C-alpha atoms as a printed R data frame, in Angstrom:
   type eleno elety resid chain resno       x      y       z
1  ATOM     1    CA   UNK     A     1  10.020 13.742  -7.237
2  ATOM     2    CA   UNK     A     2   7.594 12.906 -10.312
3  ATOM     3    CA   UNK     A     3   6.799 10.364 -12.417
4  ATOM     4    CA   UNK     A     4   6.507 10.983 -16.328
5  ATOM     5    CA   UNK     A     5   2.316 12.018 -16.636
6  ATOM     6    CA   UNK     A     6   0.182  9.731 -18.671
7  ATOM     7    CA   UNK     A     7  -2.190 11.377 -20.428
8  ATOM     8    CA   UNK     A     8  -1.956 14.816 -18.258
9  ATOM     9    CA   UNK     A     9  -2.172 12.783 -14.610
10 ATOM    10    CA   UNK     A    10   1.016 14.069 -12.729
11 ATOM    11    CA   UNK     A    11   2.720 12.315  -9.454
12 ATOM    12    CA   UNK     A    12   4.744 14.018  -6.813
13 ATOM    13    CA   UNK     A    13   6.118 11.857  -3.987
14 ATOM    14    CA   UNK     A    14   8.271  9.180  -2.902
15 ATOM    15    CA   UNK     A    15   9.359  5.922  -4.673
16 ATOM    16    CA   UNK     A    16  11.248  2.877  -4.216
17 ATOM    17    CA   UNK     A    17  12.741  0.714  -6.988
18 ATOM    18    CA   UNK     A    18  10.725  3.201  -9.757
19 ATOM    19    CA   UNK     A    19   7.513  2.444  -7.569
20 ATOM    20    CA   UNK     A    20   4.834  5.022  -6.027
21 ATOM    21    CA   UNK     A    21   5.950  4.452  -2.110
22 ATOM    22    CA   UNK     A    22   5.222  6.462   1.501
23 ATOM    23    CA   UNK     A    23   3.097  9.577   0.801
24 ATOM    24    CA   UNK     A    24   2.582 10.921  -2.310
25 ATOM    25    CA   UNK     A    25   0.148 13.102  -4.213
26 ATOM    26    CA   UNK     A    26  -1.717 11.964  -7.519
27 ATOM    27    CA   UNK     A    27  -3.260 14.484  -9.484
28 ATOM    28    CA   UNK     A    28  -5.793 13.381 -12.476
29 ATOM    29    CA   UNK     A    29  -6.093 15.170 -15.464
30 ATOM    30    CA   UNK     A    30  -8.332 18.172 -15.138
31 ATOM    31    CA   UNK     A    31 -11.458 18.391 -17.602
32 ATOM    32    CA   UNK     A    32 -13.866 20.742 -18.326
33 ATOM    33    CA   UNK     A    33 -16.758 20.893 -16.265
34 ATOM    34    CA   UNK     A    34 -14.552 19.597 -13.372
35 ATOM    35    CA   UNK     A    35 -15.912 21.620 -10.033
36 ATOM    36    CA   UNK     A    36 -13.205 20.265  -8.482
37 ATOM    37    CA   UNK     A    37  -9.372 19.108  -9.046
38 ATOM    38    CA   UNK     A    38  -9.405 15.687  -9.003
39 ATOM    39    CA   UNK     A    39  -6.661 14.099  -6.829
40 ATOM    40    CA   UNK     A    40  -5.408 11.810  -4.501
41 ATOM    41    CA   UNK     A    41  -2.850 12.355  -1.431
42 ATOM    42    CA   UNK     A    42  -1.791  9.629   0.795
43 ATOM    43    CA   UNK     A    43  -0.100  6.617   1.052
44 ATOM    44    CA   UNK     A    44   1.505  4.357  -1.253
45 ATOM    45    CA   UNK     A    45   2.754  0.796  -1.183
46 ATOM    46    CA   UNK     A    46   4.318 -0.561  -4.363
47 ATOM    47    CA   UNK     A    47   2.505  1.703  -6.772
48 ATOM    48    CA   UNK     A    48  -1.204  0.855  -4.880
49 ATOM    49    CA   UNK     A    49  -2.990  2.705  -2.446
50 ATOM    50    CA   UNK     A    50  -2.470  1.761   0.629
51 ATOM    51    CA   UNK     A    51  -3.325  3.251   4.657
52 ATOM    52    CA   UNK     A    52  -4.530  6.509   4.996
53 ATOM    53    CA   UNK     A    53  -5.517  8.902   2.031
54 ATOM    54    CA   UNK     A    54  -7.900 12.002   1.051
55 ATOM    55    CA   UNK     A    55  -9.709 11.293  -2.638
56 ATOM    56    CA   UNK     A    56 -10.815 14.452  -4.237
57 ATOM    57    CA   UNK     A    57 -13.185 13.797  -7.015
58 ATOM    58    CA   UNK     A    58 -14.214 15.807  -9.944
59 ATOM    59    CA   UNK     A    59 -17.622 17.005  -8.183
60 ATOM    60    CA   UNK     A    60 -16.333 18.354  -5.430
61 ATOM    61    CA   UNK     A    61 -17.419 15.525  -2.838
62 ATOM    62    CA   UNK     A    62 -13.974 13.693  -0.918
63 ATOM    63    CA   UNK     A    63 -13.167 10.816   1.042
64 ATOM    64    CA   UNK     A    64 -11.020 10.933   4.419
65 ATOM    65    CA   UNK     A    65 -10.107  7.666   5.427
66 ATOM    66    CA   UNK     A    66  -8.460  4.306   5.139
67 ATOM    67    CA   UNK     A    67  -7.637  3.268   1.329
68 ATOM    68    CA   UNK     A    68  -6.384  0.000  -0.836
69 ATOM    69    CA   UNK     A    69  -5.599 -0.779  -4.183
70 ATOM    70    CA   UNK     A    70  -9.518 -0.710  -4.712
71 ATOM    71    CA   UNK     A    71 -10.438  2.388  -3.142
72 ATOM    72    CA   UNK     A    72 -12.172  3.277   0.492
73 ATOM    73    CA   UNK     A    73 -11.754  0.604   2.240
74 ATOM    74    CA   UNK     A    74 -12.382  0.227   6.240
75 ATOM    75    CA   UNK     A    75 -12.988  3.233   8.694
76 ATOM    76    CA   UNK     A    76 -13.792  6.674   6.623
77 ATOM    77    CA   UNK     A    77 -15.865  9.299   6.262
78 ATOM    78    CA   UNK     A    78 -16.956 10.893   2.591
79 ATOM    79    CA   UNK     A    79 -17.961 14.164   2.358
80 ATOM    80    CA   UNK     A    80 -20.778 15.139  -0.113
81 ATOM    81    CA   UNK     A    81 -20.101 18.032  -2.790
């Protein structure tokens, strides 16, 4: 399933009651100079980030790891571009 993409980020998951829920994979808008497609794939708990996820960023570096609404959070390990 996807959600409509605001301003070229795109969605492709699960959802309950019109929410981002269970896995799901968030892809961010690519620009130019991007080494990287930035992303995020994991979980989901009303439209936050929640348990386990893998942040791509624009550079190339990642997170594996435990994620909230904030970001890392807890027991992870991020990789270096």
């Amino acid at each position: 399933l996807r959600a409509p993409s605001r301003e070229g980020d795109s969605y492709a998951g699960e959802f309950r009651c019109g929410r981002k829920h269970a896995f799901g994979v968030y892809r961010y808008a690519v620009t130019p100079g991007d080494r990287a497609e930035p992303r995020f794939e994991g979980g989901y708990v009303s439209d936050r980030r929640s348990g386990l996820g893998i942040d791509y960023a624009r550079d190339g570096a990642h997170y594996v790891g435990e994620v909230d609404a904030q970001g890392m959070s807890g027991v992870g390990v991020h990789y270096s571009a």
